[in-house]
């Protein structure tokens, strides 16, 4: 089972991704992997609408583990958006 949450990325993050030669959601997912060890799949590989960003994640882990992972993704997202705001 998968979920495809939509995310909002600050323009500075979008610009940084382009600087690095990456699509913005790939940049977001790679940073998450490097910083938190959580692997998500960028939504750009699934044909998202221009100007929107999302990622794919598995929602099969046990509930308690999923809660921990979701909290870590939330914390990362807040740090990421603060860094690029």
Coordinates of N, CA, C and O in Angstrom, one line a residue:
X1 N 0.9 -1.2 0.0 CA 0.0 0.0 0.0 C 0.9 1.2 0.0 O 1.9 1.3 0.7
X2 N 0.5 2.2 -0.8 CA 1.3 3.4 -0.9 C 0.4 4.6 -0.6 O -0.8 4.6 -0.8
X3 N 1.1 5.7 -0.2 CA 0.4 7.0 -0.1 C 1.3 8.0 -0.9 O 2.5 7.8 -1.1
X4 N 0.6 9.0 -1.4 CA 1.3 10.0 -2.3 C 1.0 11.4 -1.7 O 0.2 12.2 -2.3
X5 N 1.6 11.8 -0.5 CA 1.3 13.1 0.0 C 1.9 14.2 -0.8 O 3.0 14.1 -1.4
X6 N 1.1 15.3 -1.0 CA 1.5 16.5 -1.7 C 2.3 17.4 -0.7 O 1.8 17.5 0.5
X7 N 3.4 17.9 -1.1 CA 4.2 18.8 -0.3 C 4.3 20.2 -0.9 O 4.4 20.3 -2.1
X8 N 4.5 21.2 -0.1 CA 4.8 22.5 -0.6 C 6.2 22.8 -0.3 O 6.7 22.5 0.8
X9 N 6.9 23.3 -1.3 CA 8.4 23.6 -1.2 C 8.6 25.0 -1.4 O 8.0 25.6 -2.4
X10 N 9.4 25.7 -0.6 CA 9.7 27.1 -0.8 C 10.5 27.3 -2.1 O 11.2 26.4 -2.6
X11 N 10.3 28.5 -2.7 CA 11.0 28.8 -4.0 C 12.5 28.6 -3.9 O 13.1 28.2 -4.8
X12 N 13.0 29.0 -2.7 CA 14.5 28.9 -2.5 C 14.9 27.4 -2.6 O 16.0 27.1 -3.1
X13 N 14.1 26.5 -2.1 CA 14.5 25.1 -2.2 C 14.4 24.6 -3.7 O 15.2 23.8 -4.2
X14 N 13.4 25.1 -4.4 CA 13.2 24.7 -5.8 C 14.4 25.2 -6.6 O 15.0 24.5 -7.4
X15 N 14.8 26.5 -6.3 CA 16.0 27.0 -7.0 C 17.3 26.2 -6.7 O 18.1 26.0 -7.6
X16 N 17.4 25.9 -5.4 CA 18.6 25.1 -5.0 C 18.6 23.7 -5.7 O 19.7 23.3 -6.2
X17 N 17.5 23.1 -5.8 CA 17.4 21.8 -6.5 C 17.9 22.0 -7.9 O 18.7 21.1 -8.4
X18 N 17.4 23.0 -8.6 CA 17.8 23.2 -10.0 C 19.3 23.5 -10.1 O 19.9 23.0 -11.1
X19 N 19.8 24.2 -9.2 CA 21.2 24.5 -9.1 C 22.0 23.2 -9.1 O 23.1 23.0 -9.7
X20 N 21.5 22.2 -8.3 CA 22.1 20.9 -8.1 C 21.8 19.9 -9.3 O 22.3 18.8 -9.3
X21 N 21.0 20.4 -10.2 CA 20.7 19.5 -11.4 C 19.6 18.5 -11.0 O 19.5 17.4 -11.7
X22 N 18.8 18.7 -10.0 CA 17.8 17.8 -9.6 C 16.4 18.4 -9.7 O 16.2 19.6 -9.6
X23 N 15.4 17.6 -9.9 CA 14.0 18.1 -9.8 C 13.7 18.3 -8.3 O 14.3 17.6 -7.4
X24 N 12.9 19.3 -7.9 CA 12.8 19.7 -6.5 C 12.4 18.5 -5.6 O 12.9 18.4 -4.5
X25 N 11.4 17.6 -6.0 CA 11.0 16.6 -5.1 C 12.1 15.5 -4.9 O 12.3 14.9 -3.8
X26 N 13.0 15.4 -5.9 CA 14.1 14.5 -5.8 C 15.1 15.0 -4.8 O 15.6 14.3 -3.9
X27 N 15.4 16.3 -4.9 CA 16.2 17.0 -3.9 C 15.7 16.8 -2.5 O 16.5 16.5 -1.6
X28 N 14.4 17.1 -2.3 CA 13.8 16.9 -1.0 C 14.0 15.5 -0.5 O 14.4 15.3 0.7
X29 N 13.7 14.5 -1.3 CA 13.8 13.1 -0.9 C 15.2 12.7 -0.6 O 15.5 11.9 0.4
X30 N 16.2 13.2 -1.4 CA 17.6 12.8 -1.1 C 18.1 13.4 0.2 O 18.8 12.8 0.9
X31 N 17.7 14.6 0.4 CA 18.1 15.3 1.7 C 17.5 14.5 2.9 O 18.2 14.3 3.9
X32 N 16.2 14.1 2.8 CA 15.6 13.3 3.8 C 16.4 12.0 4.0 O 16.6 11.6 5.2
X33 N 16.7 11.3 3.0 CA 17.5 10.1 3.1 C 18.8 10.3 3.8 O 19.2 9.6 4.7
X34 N 19.5 11.4 3.4 CA 20.8 11.7 4.0 C 20.7 12.1 5.4 O 21.6 11.7 6.3
X35 N 19.7 12.9 5.8 CA 19.6 13.4 7.1 C 18.9 12.5 8.1 O 19.2 12.5 9.3
X36 N 17.9 11.7 7.6 CA 17.1 10.9 8.5 C 17.1 9.4 8.2 O 16.6 8.6 9.0
X37 N 17.7 9.0 7.1 CA 17.8 7.6 6.8 C 16.4 7.1 6.3 O 16.2 5.9 6.3
X38 N 15.5 8.0 5.9 CA 14.2 7.6 5.5 C 14.1 7.7 3.9 O 14.4 8.7 3.4
X39 N 13.8 6.6 3.3 CA 13.8 6.5 1.8 C 12.3 6.7 1.3 O 11.5 5.9 1.6
X40 N 12.1 7.8 0.6 CA 10.9 8.1 -0.1 C 11.1 8.1 -1.6 O 12.3 8.4 -2.0
X41 N 10.1 7.9 -2.4 CA 10.3 8.0 -3.9 C 9.7 9.3 -4.3 O 8.5 9.7 -4.0
X42 N 10.5 10.1 -5.1 CA 10.0 11.4 -5.6 C 8.7 11.2 -6.5 O 8.7 10.3 -7.3
X43 N 7.8 12.1 -6.3 CA 6.5 12.0 -7.1 C 6.7 12.3 -8.6 O 5.9 11.9 -9.4
X44 N 7.8 13.0 -8.9 CA 8.0 13.4 -10.3 C 8.2 12.2 -11.2 O 7.9 12.3 -12.4
X45 N 8.5 11.1 -10.6 CA 8.6 9.8 -11.4 C 7.2 9.2 -11.8 O 7.1 8.3 -12.5
X46 N 6.2 9.8 -11.2 CA 4.8 9.3 -11.4 C 3.9 10.3 -12.2 O 2.7 10.1 -12.2
X47 N 4.5 11.3 -12.8 CA 3.7 12.2 -13.6 C 2.8 13.2 -12.8 O 1.6 13.2 -13.1
X48 N 3.4 13.9 -12.0 CA 2.6 14.9 -11.2 C 2.4 16.2 -12.1 O 3.1 16.4 -13.0
X49 N 1.4 16.9 -11.7 CA 1.1 18.2 -12.4 C 2.2 19.2 -12.3 O 2.8 19.3 -11.2
X50 N 2.5 19.9 -13.3 CA 3.5 21.0 -13.3 C 3.3 21.9 -12.1 O 2.2 22.3 -11.9
X51 N 4.4 22.2 -11.4 CA 4.3 23.1 -10.3 C 3.8 22.5 -9.0 O 3.7 23.2 -8.0
X52 N 3.6 21.1 -9.0 CA 3.2 20.5 -7.7 C 4.3 19.4 -7.4 O 5.0 19.0 -8.2
X53 N 4.3 19.1 -6.1 CA 5.4 18.2 -5.6 C 4.7 17.2 -4.6 O 3.9 17.6 -3.8
X54 N 5.2 16.0 -4.7 CA 4.7 15.0 -3.8 C 5.7 13.8 -3.7 O 6.7 13.9 -4.5
X55 N 5.5 12.9 -2.8 CA 6.4 11.7 -2.8 C 5.5 10.5 -2.5 O 4.4 10.6 -2.2
X56 N 6.1 9.3 -2.8 CA 5.4 8.1 -2.5 C 6.1 7.4 -1.4 O 7.3 7.4 -1.2
X57 N 5.3 6.9 -0.5 CA 5.8 6.1 0.7 C 4.9 4.9 1.0 O 3.7 4.9 0.7
X58 N 5.5 3.9 1.5 CA 4.8 2.7 1.9 C 4.1 3.0 3.2 O 4.7 3.6 4.1
X59 N 2.9 2.4 3.4 CA 2.2 2.6 4.6 C 1.9 1.3 5.3 O 0.9 1.1 6.0
X60 N 2.8 0.3 5.0 CA 2.6 -1.1 5.6 C 3.2 -1.4 6.9 O 2.9 -2.4 7.5
X61 N 4.2 -0.5 7.4 CA 4.8 -0.8 8.7 C 3.7 -0.9 9.8 O 2.7 -0.3 9.7
X62 N 4.1 -1.6 10.9 CA 3.2 -1.6 12.0 C 2.9 -0.1 12.5 O 3.7 0.7 12.3
X63 N 1.7 0.1 13.0 CA 1.2 1.4 13.4 C 2.2 2.2 14.2 O 2.5 3.4 14.0
X64 N 2.8 1.6 15.2 CA 3.7 2.3 16.1 C 5.0 2.7 15.4 O 5.5 3.9 15.6
X65 N 5.5 1.9 14.5 CA 6.7 2.3 13.7 C 6.3 3.4 12.7 O 7.0 4.3 12.5
X66 N 5.1 3.3 12.1 CA 4.7 4.3 11.1 C 4.5 5.7 11.8 O 4.9 6.7 11.2
X67 N 4.0 5.7 13.0 CA 3.9 6.9 13.8 C 5.2 7.6 14.0 O 5.4 8.8 13.8
X68 N 6.3 6.8 14.3 CA 7.6 7.3 14.5 C 8.2 7.9 13.2 O 8.7 9.0 13.2
X69 N 8.0 7.2 12.1 CA 8.5 7.6 10.8 C 7.8 8.9 10.4 O 8.4 9.8 9.9
X70 N 6.5 8.9 10.5 CA 5.7 10.1 10.2 C 6.2 11.4 11.0 O 6.3 12.5 10.4
X71 N 6.5 11.2 12.2 CA 6.9 12.3 13.1 C 8.3 12.7 12.6 O 8.5 14.0 12.5
X72 N 9.2 11.8 12.2 CA 10.5 12.2 11.7 C 10.4 12.9 10.4 O 11.1 13.9 10.1
X73 N 9.5 12.5 9.5 CA 9.2 13.2 8.3 C 8.7 14.6 8.5 O 9.2 15.6 7.9
X74 N 7.8 14.7 9.5 CA 7.2 16.0 9.8 C 8.3 17.0 10.3 O 8.4 18.1 9.9
X75 N 9.1 16.5 11.3 CA 10.2 17.3 11.8 C 11.2 17.7 10.7 O 11.6 18.9 10.7
X76 N 11.5 16.8 9.8 CA 12.4 17.1 8.7 C 11.8 18.2 7.8 O 12.4 19.2 7.4
X77 N 10.5 18.0 7.5 CA 9.8 19.0 6.6 C 9.9 20.4 7.2 O 10.1 21.4 6.5
X78 N 9.6 20.5 8.5 CA 9.6 21.8 9.2 C 11.0 22.4 9.1 O 11.2 23.6 8.8
X79 N 12.1 21.6 9.4 CA 13.4 22.1 9.3 C 13.8 22.5 7.8 O 14.4 23.6 7.6
X80 N 13.4 21.7 6.9 CA 13.7 22.0 5.5 C 13.0 23.3 5.0 O 13.7 24.1 4.4
X81 N 11.7 23.4 5.3 CA 11.0 24.6 4.9 C 11.6 25.9 5.6 O 11.7 26.9 5.0
X82 N 12.0 25.7 6.9 CA 12.6 26.9 7.6 C 13.9 27.3 7.0 O 14.2 28.4 6.8
X83 N 14.7 26.3 6.6 CA 16.0 26.5 6.0 C 15.9 27.3 4.7 O 16.7 28.2 4.4
X84 N 14.9 27.0 3.9 CA 14.7 27.6 2.6 C 13.7 28.7 2.5 O 13.3 29.2 1.5
X85 N 13.2 29.2 3.7 CA 12.2 30.3 3.7 C 12.8 31.6 3.8 O 14.0 31.8 4.2

